[in-house]
Amino acid sequence: MERKRASVWLGELQRSMYAWHVSDQLLREHQGLESCYFAAQTMRTKIQYAFHELPVNSHQSLRDSLLDHGGKLNAESPPAIVTQLSLALADLALQMAGWKDPIMDLVQRYGSNPQNLPFLLEVLTVLPEEVNSRSLRLGANRRTEVTEEFRKSSPVILQLLDACGESCVGDTKGQMKIFRCLGSWFSLGALSEELIIGSKLVTAPFQALVIAECPASLHEAATDCICSALYSVEDLKSHLRLAEALYNGVKTLPDAYHMSVALDDTDKSINYCRIFTELAESFLEQIVNTPNQGFTGDLGILDLLLTCVGHHLYEVAEITFNVWYRLSEELYQRHEDPAIETFKPYIQRLIVAMCRHCQMDQDHDGIPGESDDFGEFRVRVSELIKDVIFIVGSSNCFAQMYENLKQQTESTSWDVTEATLFIMTAVAKNILPEENEIVPEVVKAILSIPPTAHIAVRYTSIQLFGELCEWIEKHPDYLDPILQFLLAGLQEPKLASAAATSVQSISTTCKGKMRDHFQGLLNIAQAIDTLHLSNEAIIGFLKGTAVILTQLPVEKVGEALTQLCSFQITPLSSLLTKSEDHKLPSHIAHGSKEDPTVWLDRLSAIFRHTTPVITNGQVHPCQTAVQQIWPVLSETCSKFQSDIRIVERCCRCIRFVIRCLGKSSASLLTPLVTQMISLYQVHQHSCFLYLGSILVDEYGQEQSCQPGLLNMLQAFCVPTFKILEEHNGLRNHPDTVDDLFRLCLRFVQRAPVPYLQCQMAKPILCCAIAACPLDHRDANASVMKYLTDFLACATKKEEKPDFEVRKNLVKGLLNEHGSQLVHALINACLFCLPTFMSADIGEVLYELMIVDRPTFCRWLETTLKSLPTESSGGVVTATHKQLTDFHKAVTSAENYKQVSTALREFSRLYR
């Protein structure tokens, strides 16, 4: 308890203004490791996040103080303190515009004293790294300025590192610091290429890597340095000479890689593989464009990668995956047969190697798992093969794997067979459904697998049948024997879930041909809890069954649905009775049969996929089933109203019931809305808001329903605004924000005029303005979509007679709040939201501009004039010209994408 109190107190101290003085004093007194680390870390945090607290006239004294503290550090100083002080000094240099040429100052102050060199190298390492730090928010202008300053200082850096290299021969720690620093400067792209090419520094890391006795830590530092250098030359045309120097360096490493493999030094093998991969990444475009033309198109680079793919450990092979993804993307974009033919042999070798890597241990006695590291690797292999398979062709791959199967003898271990089937499973979906040569042979071979075969082989065979669903649909003769094979799998606990998933895939794809099997599936559904299936597999099975149910004659759908639902409603009703009698355990185990969500999820799956075709005037065949289950759903919602998990699943189920019935669910509308309003007053579960949006979507255009739905909105808004107006209410309740604006969006789309005329339209707009800075992805997207469609009411005529009414109502609200909205959108984009969210804001601004362009121009000008143009450190964030250019770009835009692009570029000035 005391430690917790102390931690809270220290946290408050770090946030206070006193922290500046206290941390400086602690560093001066140097009383112990913990106090010095706390002080250094506090100083760094304050400079990083609270630099604005300091008046400009104290910046120089802070710099001098930090330089003094740094001067007291030496090779024996604790690394943690060195790092924190280095970061503090680097962050200060970047934010303090008045500190001109900090690199030269640092080198002059510390460069001549060997004791200070470790600290100097650390500062020079972190300085380039911090230029792109998100937390500093330097802005594009400052980043450009300091990068140019650093580029001018690079001769001094190279000279210093060269001199350090001469004096650090045999000093592992010293060489590591040099490589780390050099790599950092490569990453920023701030080194003079002419000077680095003629320097020993470009060859030094390669020379370290070819020494068999190179210490592991130095090996990794040299690798990081080379990878940074290779990354920096990705634009080959601009860095051709450096790229060639690095290429020549990499070509010296294959023998060292083979030695690491022979010595079973996995860490070093991984390092070499990283370098080969980074080389391939940087050269890939040229390799594809001009294969085997010059060093930039050297196909031998891919041979190097495949050498690594051939390593006995899959962890090494996995490092190369992104190159193959990118290669497939490049070839797919070009869609040129000659290029594909060039790279086909490489992909064939890759697939063969992946097949070997996917082999399980021979002593493994269960099914393949997906949750452990190896299982996750196999999933990634499957995704990779699906991505690259078009290069070699699915049928060719399938044929190649089938040849492997045919060549296997009785002495072939099961793991080889299983891995081969696994690769076939990855490409099965891509097989042309009309294929008549290889697939029938494979299917027959699998159907003849004896029950005594290893369970992993049978498991993967079951999965393969599921993936072949499109082929099976075109070859109905195989449907019955395959179903028999899968139904046999359902009887075995370890195979049951996979079999259920494959049955689902086949049912969904072959729904027309599965109609005759519906009764059998219904029988399985009735006994499904006697099988050893996961809840996920059961839901999948029910989904497939519901899809087939939809294929039945309309007059049979109702009875079949009632039966299917009864298997879920009976146990759910039993739970409600137990709840009344207090016989349910106080803590319900999630996923157990005493968990109502199990049965609700199953009902959701059934109704979600039951979509019978109804002709005009026909009574909906699902109404009878719904009338039977509605009282149980309603009671479940009431009984478990305090449990958000159960209520959410209940609302989800009701949502799919309503979607299934469509307008035929009208009889549920009044009791449902009444219950939702009543429960929401007590428990503000946002799922009620979402369910409300479904009702508005279905009934919003029905004039007779609009008053009741608007009353529902008002009843929801009162408690919703109350929780959102709390301190940090929007941030603490993003789901509520998300669902509230989904609901309002449906009103704007389905009943715009009644909604815009209601008294809630104005406070909802104010709430949307307040929510603009909310950095929750889904919630913010819902707010922006609402604002876009709200504004579109005044711009989209759609030949509807109420356009002028809509336009005037929107303009009336904007006259009062339009300026606030522009201010909120611009500030949110610059200071609160990640860059990818700017597209949505751009769309809102564009719609706002279309409503009234002259007024919008004034609002935008006012907002831009209020923006800070200089940081507390004297750094210029945005020039007058940049502000003017942005205003012009937005106000002259012809579509929202142009606004989003301008916004994204402009926001870089403040990040």
XYZ file of C-alpha atoms in Angstrom, residues 680 684 686 689 716-742 744 763-772 774 779 783:
45
model
C -32.093 2.011 -20.850
C -27.222 2.581 -20.324
C -25.271 1.060 -25.839
C -29.084 2.380 -29.164
C -32.459 7.557 -25.192
C -30.775 10.967 -25.452
C -31.504 12.185 -21.929
C -29.509 9.492 -20.049
C -26.965 9.259 -22.906
C -26.055 12.950 -22.753
C -25.800 12.675 -19.003
C -23.030 10.057 -19.157
C -21.266 11.690 -22.125
C -21.159 15.064 -20.351
C -19.248 13.584 -17.416
C -15.503 14.246 -17.152
C -13.907 12.306 -20.039
C -17.385 10.953 -20.802
C -16.850 10.701 -24.556
C -13.504 8.963 -24.156
C -14.816 6.600 -21.459
C -17.912 5.566 -23.452
C -16.832 5.185 -27.110
C -19.372 2.393 -27.721
C -22.164 4.718 -26.655
C -20.887 7.434 -28.999
C -20.625 4.893 -31.816
C -24.131 3.513 -31.341
C -25.775 6.900 -30.677
C -24.578 8.293 -33.995
C -25.443 5.112 -35.862
C -29.008 9.335 -35.563
C -28.157 18.984 -29.004
C -27.129 15.964 -31.112
C -25.202 18.281 -33.464
C -23.509 19.870 -30.443
C -22.612 16.389 -29.191
C -21.148 15.519 -32.601
C -19.008 18.666 -32.506
C -17.758 17.735 -29.032
C -16.964 14.201 -30.260
C -14.831 15.322 -33.241
C -12.426 11.433 -30.050
C -16.815 5.943 -32.687
C -19.700 10.644 -35.870
